[in-house]
Coordinates of C-alpha atoms in Angstrom, one line a residue:
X1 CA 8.5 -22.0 3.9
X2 CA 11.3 -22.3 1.8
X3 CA 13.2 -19.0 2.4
X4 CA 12.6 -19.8 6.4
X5 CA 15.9 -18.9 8.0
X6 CA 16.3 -22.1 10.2
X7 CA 18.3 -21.1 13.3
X8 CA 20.2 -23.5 14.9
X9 CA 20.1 -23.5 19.0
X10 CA 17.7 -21.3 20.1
X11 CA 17.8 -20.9 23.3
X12 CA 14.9 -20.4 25.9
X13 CA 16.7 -17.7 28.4
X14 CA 15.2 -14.0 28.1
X15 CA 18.8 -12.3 27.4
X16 CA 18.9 -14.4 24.5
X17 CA 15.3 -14.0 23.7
X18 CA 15.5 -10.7 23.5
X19 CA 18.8 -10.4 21.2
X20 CA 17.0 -12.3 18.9
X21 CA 14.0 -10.6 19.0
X22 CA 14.8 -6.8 18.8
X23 CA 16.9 -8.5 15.4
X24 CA 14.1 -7.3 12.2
X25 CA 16.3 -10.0 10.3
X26 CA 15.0 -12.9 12.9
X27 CA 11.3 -11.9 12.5
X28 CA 11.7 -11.3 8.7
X29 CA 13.5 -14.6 7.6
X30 CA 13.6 -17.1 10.9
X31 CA 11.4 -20.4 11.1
X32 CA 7.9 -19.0 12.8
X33 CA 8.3 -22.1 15.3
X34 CA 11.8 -20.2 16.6
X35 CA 10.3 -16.9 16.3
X36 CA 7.2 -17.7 18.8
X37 CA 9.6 -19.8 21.5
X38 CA 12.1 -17.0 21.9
X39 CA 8.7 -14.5 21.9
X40 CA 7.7 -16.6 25.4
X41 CA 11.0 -16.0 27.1
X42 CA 10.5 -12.1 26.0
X43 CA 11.9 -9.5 28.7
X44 CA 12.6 -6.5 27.6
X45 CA 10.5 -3.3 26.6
X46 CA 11.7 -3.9 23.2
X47 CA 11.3 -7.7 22.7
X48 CA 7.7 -7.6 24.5
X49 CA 6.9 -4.9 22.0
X50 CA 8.3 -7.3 19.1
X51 CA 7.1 -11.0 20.0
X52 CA 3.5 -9.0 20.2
X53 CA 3.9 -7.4 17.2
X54 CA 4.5 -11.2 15.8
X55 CA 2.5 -12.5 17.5
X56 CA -0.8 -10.3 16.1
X57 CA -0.3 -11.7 12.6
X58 CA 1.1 -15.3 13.4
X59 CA -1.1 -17.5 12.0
X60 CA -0.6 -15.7 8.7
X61 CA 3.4 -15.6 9.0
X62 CA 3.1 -20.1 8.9
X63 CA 2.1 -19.8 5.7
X64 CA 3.9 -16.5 3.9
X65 CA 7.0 -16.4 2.2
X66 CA 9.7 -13.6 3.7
X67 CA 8.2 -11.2 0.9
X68 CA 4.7 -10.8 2.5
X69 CA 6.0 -11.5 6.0
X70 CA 8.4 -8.5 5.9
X71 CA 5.2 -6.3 4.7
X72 CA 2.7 -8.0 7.7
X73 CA 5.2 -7.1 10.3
X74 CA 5.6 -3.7 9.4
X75 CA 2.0 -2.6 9.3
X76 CA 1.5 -4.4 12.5
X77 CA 5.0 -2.6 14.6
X78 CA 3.3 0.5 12.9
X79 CA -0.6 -0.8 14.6
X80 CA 1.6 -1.2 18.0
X81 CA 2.8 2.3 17.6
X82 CA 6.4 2.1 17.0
X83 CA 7.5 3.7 13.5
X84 CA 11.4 3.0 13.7
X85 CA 10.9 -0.8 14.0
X86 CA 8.0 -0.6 11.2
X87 CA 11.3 0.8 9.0
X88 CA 13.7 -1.6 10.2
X89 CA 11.4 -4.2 9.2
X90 CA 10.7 -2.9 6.2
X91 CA 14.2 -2.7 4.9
X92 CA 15.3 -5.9 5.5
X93 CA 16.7 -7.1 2.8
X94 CA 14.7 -10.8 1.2
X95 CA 17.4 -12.6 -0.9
X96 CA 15.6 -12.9 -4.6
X97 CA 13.7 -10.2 -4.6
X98 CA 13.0 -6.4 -4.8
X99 CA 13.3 -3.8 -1.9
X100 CA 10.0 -3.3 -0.3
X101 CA 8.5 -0.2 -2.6
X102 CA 6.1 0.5 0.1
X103 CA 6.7 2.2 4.1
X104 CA 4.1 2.3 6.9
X105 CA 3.7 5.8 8.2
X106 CA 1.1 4.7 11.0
X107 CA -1.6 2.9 11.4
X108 CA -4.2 2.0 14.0
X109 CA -4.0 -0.3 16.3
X110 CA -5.4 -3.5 18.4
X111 CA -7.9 -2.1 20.8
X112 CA -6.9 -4.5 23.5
X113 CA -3.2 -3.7 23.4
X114 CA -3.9 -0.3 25.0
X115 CA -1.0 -0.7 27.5
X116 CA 1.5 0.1 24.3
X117 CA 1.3 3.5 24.7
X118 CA 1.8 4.6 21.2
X119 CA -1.3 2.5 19.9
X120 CA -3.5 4.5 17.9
X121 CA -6.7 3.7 18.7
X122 CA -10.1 3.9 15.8
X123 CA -13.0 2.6 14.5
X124 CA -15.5 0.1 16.7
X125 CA -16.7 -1.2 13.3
X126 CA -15.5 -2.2 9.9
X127 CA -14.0 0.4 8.0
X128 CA -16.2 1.0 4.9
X129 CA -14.9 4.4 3.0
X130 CA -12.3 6.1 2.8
X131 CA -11.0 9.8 1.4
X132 CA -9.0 12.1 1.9
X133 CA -8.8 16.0 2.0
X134 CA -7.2 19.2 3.7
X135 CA -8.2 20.6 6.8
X136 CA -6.5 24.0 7.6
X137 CA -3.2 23.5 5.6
X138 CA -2.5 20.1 6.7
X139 CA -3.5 16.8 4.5
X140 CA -6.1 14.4 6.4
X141 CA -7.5 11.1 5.7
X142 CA -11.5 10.9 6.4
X143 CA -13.3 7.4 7.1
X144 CA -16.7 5.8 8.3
X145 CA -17.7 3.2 9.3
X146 CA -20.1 0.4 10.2
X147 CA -19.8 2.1 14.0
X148 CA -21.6 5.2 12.3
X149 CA -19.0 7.1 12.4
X150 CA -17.3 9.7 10.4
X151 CA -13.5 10.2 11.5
X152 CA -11.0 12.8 10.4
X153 CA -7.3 11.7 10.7
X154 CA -4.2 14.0 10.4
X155 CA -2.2 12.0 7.2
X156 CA 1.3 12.8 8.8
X157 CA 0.3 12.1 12.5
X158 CA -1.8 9.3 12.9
X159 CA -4.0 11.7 15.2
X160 CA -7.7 12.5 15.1
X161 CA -8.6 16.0 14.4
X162 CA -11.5 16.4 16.7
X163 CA -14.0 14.4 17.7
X164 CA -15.7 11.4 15.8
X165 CA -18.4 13.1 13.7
X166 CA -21.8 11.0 14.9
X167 CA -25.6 11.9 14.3
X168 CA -25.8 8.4 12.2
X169 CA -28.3 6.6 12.1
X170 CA -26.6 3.6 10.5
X171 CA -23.4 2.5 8.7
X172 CA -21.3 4.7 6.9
X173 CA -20.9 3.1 3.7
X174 CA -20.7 6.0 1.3
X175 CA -18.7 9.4 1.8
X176 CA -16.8 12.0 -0.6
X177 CA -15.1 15.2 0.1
X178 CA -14.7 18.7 -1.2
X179 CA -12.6 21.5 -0.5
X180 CA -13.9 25.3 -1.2
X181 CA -11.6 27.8 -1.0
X182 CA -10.1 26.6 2.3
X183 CA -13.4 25.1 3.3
X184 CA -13.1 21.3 4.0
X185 CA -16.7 19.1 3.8
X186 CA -17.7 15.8 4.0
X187 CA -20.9 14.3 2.3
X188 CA -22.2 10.7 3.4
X189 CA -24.9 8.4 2.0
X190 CA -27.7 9.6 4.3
X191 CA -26.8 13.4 3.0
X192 CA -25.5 14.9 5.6
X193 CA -22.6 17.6 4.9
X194 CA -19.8 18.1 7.5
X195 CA -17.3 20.9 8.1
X196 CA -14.3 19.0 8.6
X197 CA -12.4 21.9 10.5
X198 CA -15.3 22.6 13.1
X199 CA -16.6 19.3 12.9
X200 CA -20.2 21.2 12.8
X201 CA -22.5 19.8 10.7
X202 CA -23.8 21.9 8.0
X203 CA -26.3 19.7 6.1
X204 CA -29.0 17.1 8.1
X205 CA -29.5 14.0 6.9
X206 CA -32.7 13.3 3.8
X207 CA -36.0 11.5 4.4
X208 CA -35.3 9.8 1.0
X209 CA -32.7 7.4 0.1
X210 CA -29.3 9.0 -0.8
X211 CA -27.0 5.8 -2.1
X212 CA -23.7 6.3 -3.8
X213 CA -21.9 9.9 -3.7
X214 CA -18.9 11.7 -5.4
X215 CA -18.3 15.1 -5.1
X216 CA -16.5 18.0 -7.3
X217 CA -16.4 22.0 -7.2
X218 CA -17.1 24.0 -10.0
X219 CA -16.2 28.1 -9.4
X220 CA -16.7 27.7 -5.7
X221 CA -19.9 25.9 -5.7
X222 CA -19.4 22.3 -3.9
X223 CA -21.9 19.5 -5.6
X224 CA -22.7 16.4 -4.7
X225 CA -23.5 13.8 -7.5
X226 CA -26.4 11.3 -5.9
X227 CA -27.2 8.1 -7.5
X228 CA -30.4 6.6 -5.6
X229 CA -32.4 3.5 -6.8
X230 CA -34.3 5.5 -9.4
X231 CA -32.3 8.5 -10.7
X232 CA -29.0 10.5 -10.3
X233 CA -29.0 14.3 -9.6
X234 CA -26.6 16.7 -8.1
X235 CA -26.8 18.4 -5.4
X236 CA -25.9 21.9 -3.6
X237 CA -23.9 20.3 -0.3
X238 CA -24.6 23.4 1.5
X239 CA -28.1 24.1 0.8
X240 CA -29.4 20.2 0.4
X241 CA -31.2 21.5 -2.8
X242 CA -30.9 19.6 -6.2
X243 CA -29.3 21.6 -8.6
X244 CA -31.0 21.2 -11.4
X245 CA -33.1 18.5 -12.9
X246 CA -31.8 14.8 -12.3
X247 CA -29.4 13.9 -14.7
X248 CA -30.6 10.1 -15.6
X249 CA -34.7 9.1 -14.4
X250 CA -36.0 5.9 -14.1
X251 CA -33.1 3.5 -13.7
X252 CA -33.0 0.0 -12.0
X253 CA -30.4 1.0 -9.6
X254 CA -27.3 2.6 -9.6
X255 CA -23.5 0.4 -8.8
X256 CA -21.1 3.4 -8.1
X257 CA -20.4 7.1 -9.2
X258 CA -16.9 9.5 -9.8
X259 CA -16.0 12.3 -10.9
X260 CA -13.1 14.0 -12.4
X261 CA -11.7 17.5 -14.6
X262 CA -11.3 17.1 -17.8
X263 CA -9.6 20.2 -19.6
X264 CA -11.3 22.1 -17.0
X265 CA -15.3 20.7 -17.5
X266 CA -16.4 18.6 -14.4
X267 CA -17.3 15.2 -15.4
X268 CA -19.2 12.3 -13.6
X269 CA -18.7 8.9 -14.6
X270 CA -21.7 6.9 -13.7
X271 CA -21.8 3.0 -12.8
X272 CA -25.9 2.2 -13.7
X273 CA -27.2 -1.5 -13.5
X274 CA -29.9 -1.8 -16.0
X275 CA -31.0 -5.6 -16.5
X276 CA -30.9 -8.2 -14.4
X277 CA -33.4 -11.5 -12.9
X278 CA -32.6 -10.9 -8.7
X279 CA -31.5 -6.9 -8.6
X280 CA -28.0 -7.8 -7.5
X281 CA -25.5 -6.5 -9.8
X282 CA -23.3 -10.0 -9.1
X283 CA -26.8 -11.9 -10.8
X284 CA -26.9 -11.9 -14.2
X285 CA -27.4 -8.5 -15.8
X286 CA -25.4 -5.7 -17.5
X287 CA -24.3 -2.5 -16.3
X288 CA -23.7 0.8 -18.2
X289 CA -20.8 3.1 -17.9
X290 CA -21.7 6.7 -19.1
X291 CA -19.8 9.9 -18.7
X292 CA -22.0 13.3 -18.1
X293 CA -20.8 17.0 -18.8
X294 CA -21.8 18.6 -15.6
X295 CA -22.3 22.0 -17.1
X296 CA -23.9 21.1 -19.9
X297 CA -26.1 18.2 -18.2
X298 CA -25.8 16.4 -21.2
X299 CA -24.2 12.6 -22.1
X300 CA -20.6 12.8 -23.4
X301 CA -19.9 10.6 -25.7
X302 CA -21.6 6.5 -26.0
X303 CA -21.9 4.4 -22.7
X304 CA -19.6 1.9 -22.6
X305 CA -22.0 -1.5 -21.3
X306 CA -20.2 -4.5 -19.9
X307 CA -21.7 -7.6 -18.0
X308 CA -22.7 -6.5 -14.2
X309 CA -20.5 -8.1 -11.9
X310 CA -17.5 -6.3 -14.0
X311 CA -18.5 -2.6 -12.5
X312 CA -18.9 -2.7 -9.4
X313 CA -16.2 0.2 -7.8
X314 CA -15.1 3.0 -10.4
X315 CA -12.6 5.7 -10.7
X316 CA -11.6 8.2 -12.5
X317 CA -9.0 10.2 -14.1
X318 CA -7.4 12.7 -16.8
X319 CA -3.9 11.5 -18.3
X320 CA -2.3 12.1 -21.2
X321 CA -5.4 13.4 -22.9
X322 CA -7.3 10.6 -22.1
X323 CA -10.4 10.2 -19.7
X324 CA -9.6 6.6 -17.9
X325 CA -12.2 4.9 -15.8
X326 CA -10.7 2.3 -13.9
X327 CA -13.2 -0.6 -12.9
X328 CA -13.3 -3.2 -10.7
X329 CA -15.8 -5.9 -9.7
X330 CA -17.1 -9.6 -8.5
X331 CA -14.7 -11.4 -10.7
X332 CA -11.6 -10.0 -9.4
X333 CA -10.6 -8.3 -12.4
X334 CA -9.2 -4.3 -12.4
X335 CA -9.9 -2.9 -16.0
X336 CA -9.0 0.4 -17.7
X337 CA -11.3 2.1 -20.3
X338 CA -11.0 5.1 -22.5
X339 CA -13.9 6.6 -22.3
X340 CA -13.5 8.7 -25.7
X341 CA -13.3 5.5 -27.2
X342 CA -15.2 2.8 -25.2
X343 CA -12.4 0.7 -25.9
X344 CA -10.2 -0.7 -22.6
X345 CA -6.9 0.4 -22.6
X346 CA -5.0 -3.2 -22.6
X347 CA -6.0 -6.4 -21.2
X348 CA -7.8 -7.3 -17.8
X349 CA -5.7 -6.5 -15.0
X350 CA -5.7 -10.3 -13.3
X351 CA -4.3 -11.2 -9.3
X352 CA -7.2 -10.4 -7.1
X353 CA -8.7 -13.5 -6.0
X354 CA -12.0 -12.3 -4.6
X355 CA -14.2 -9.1 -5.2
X356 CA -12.8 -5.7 -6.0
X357 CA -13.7 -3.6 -2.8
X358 CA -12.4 -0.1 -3.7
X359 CA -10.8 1.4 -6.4
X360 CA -9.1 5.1 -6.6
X361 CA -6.7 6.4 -9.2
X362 CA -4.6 9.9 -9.3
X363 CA -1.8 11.5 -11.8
X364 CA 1.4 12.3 -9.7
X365 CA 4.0 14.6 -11.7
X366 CA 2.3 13.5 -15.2
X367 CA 2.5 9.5 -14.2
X368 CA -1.1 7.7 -13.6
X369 CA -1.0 5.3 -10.8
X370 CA -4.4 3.2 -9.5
X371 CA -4.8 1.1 -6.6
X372 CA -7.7 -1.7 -5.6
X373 CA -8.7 -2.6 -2.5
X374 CA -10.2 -6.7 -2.4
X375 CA -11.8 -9.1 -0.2
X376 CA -8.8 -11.1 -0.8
X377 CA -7.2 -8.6 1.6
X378 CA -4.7 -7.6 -0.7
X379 CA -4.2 -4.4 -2.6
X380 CA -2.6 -3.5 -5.7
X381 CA -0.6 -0.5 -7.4
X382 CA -1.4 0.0 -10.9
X383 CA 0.2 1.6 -14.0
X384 CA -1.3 1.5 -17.5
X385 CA -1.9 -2.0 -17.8
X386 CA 0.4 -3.4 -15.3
X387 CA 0.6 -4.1 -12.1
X388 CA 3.2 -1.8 -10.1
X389 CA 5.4 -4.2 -7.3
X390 CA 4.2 -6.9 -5.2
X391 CA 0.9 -6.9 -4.1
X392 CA 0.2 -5.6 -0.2
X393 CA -1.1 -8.0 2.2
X394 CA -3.1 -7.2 5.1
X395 CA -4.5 -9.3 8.1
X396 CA -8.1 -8.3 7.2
X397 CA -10.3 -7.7 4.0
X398 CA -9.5 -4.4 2.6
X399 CA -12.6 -2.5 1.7
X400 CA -11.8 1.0 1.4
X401 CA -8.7 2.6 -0.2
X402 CA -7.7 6.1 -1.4
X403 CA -4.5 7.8 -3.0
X404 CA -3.3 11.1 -1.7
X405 CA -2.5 13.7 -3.5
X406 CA 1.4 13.5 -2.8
X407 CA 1.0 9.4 -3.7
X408 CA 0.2 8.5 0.0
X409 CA -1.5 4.9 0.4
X410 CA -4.5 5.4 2.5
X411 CA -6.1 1.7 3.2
X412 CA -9.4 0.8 5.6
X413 CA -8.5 -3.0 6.7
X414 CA -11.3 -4.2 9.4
X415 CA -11.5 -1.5 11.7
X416 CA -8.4 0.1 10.7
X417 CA -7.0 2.0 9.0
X418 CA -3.2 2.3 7.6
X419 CA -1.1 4.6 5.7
X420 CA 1.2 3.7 3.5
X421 CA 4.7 6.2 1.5
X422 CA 6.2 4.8 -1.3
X423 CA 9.7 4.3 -0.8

């Protein structure tokens, strides 16, 4: 690449190996060639620790400019458990352009790299969903995965907090979390409800097919919202019993759910696919975005329709007076509606180059902020109608992604999972 630092006189004895090395300037900016030939002559605690950090994401750094390289190497000193070079790396500065806006707090790590000590060890299987919640006073990050699995991670540790929560009976694809007074749970797509602070389970899982989930709490009482391949309802998470009638019968299928406050009435916003010639919302088709008033089980305002692969992930969220649903689907595109108006709020958000994965979007002291997760294993920070900083690369598809909170980045890459402060 053209912003390679080419270093003249490299030489192959371990002393000078491991100057070079333990240097976050060398790995950021030198030739990848140089960078792998002093990583052979490696001696030290230090430079073992950095030529294998290199080495995890190498075949990606040939072909990376300093930018993304800088980013890659931090997550993965953060996957081999050492925090203070993850920083170093990340403030190096790359001449041209912007100081990274983004800091690894930890991350998982590379199962077979157990002898690093500080390696944070996960998931056996892609990571699918991810949310987050808080679990006696302290902020967590919950996950599942394709091992079956539900895991509970402390957000400012990196540690579990208790065991894996198992009982599956396949994948993890679907989860959402609620917090009543104090009480942290965790619904997945086969309906079973978790404690998060006991890890006891407090719901089994249903007979009948569960699908996509969100969840919200209205005066105390945790709900699930359930869309299924025929209808949506909500559900009591503690008892398992529908509250209420189903909110929509009789539909094709249904692409994704959310919910959100706004001015204090629970709303869910509610991805259905309603047309189509193979029942695979990427075919040919339409899909319908509608908004329901959860006390008043009633429609709010008109659905907003768009062709199907445009809907695939949604999110939701109250600023400035406005009800935003943020969308994101096969063609790459991120998209921002007003739901009061069915109208998108400025043009299509362009720069992922495969399928929107995840989406989540919070307001931080007033300012909104989105952030998609692709196949393109990249994700993005959105403002209205912009894209916020570079994009962040990762060495594997990014399928799950959530926003703490406090702004925290929480990202499921493979069969990790990462978490990201913005600097």
């Amino acid at each position: 690449m053209s912003d390679d630092l080419l270093i003249g006189g490299v030489g192959s004895g371990s002393a000078d190996a491991d100057r070079r090395l333990t240097d976050p300037q060398f790995l950021v900016k030198a030739n990848p060639d140089q960078v792998l030939e002093s990583a052979t002559a490696a001696s030290g605690p230090a430079a073992r620790l950095a030529a294998a950090v290199y080495r995890e994401s190498a075949p990606l750094h040939r072909d990376a400019g300093a930018t993304v390289r800088r980013q890659l190497l931090a997550l993965d000193a953060a996957r081999y458990g050492d925090r203070v070079l993850s920083a170093r790396i990340t403030g190096v500065p790359v001449e041209g352009e912007p100081a990274a806006r983004w800091g690894v707090e930890w991350a998982t790590g590379p199962q077979t790299e157990s002898r690093f000590q500080n390696v944070l060890t996960g998931h056996d299987g892609k990571v699918n969903v991810v949310a987050t919640a808080v679990v006696k006073g302290r902020p967590v990050a919950v996950t599942g995965s394709d091992d079956q699995t539900v895991r509970v991670w402390d957000l400012d540790t990196g540690q579990l907090v208790g065991e894996p929560l198992t009982g599956r009976d396949g994948p993890v694809h679907e989860l959402a979390t609620a917090v009543v007074d104090g009480w942290p749970l965790a619904i997945t797509d086969n309906g079973r409800v978790w404690d998060l602070g006991t890890g006891e389970q407090v719901l089994g899982s249903h007979t009948h097919r569960v699908g996509k989930v969100a969840a919200i709490v209205i005066d105390s009482w945790p709900l699930a919202i359930v869309g299924g391949c025929e209808t949506v309802s909500v559900w009591d998470m503690v008892t398992g019993e529908r509250a209420g009638a189903p909110l929509i019968h009789h539909i094709d299928d249904v692409v994704a759910v959310a919910t959100a406050t706004v001015d204090g009435c629970p709303r869910a916003v509610i991805s259905e696919w309603v047309a189509g010639s193979s029942g695979h919302p990427a075919d040919e088709g339409t899909v319908r975005i509608c908004v329901w008033d959860l006390l008043l089980r009633k429609q709010v305002g008109e659905p907003v329709t768009v062709d199907a692969h445009i809907a695939v992930v949604v999110a939701a969220v109250m600023h400035d007076r406005r009800f935003l649903v943020i969308t994101g689907g096969y063609d790459g595109a991120v998209r921002c509606w007003d739901m009061a108006t069915g109208r998108r709020v400025g043009g299509s958000l362009t720069g992922h180059t495969d399928w929107v994965s995840a989406a989540t979007a919070v307001v931080i002291g007033g300012r909104f902020q989105a952030a998609t997760g692709s196949n393109d294993r990249t994700v993005k920070v959105w403002s209205t109608g912009r894209q916020v900083g570079s994009e962040l690369v990762f060495p594997e598809p990014v399928h799950a992604v959530a926003m703490a909170p406090d702004g925290r980045l929480v990202v499921g890459f493979g069969k990790e999972v990462a978490v990201l402060t913005h600097r």
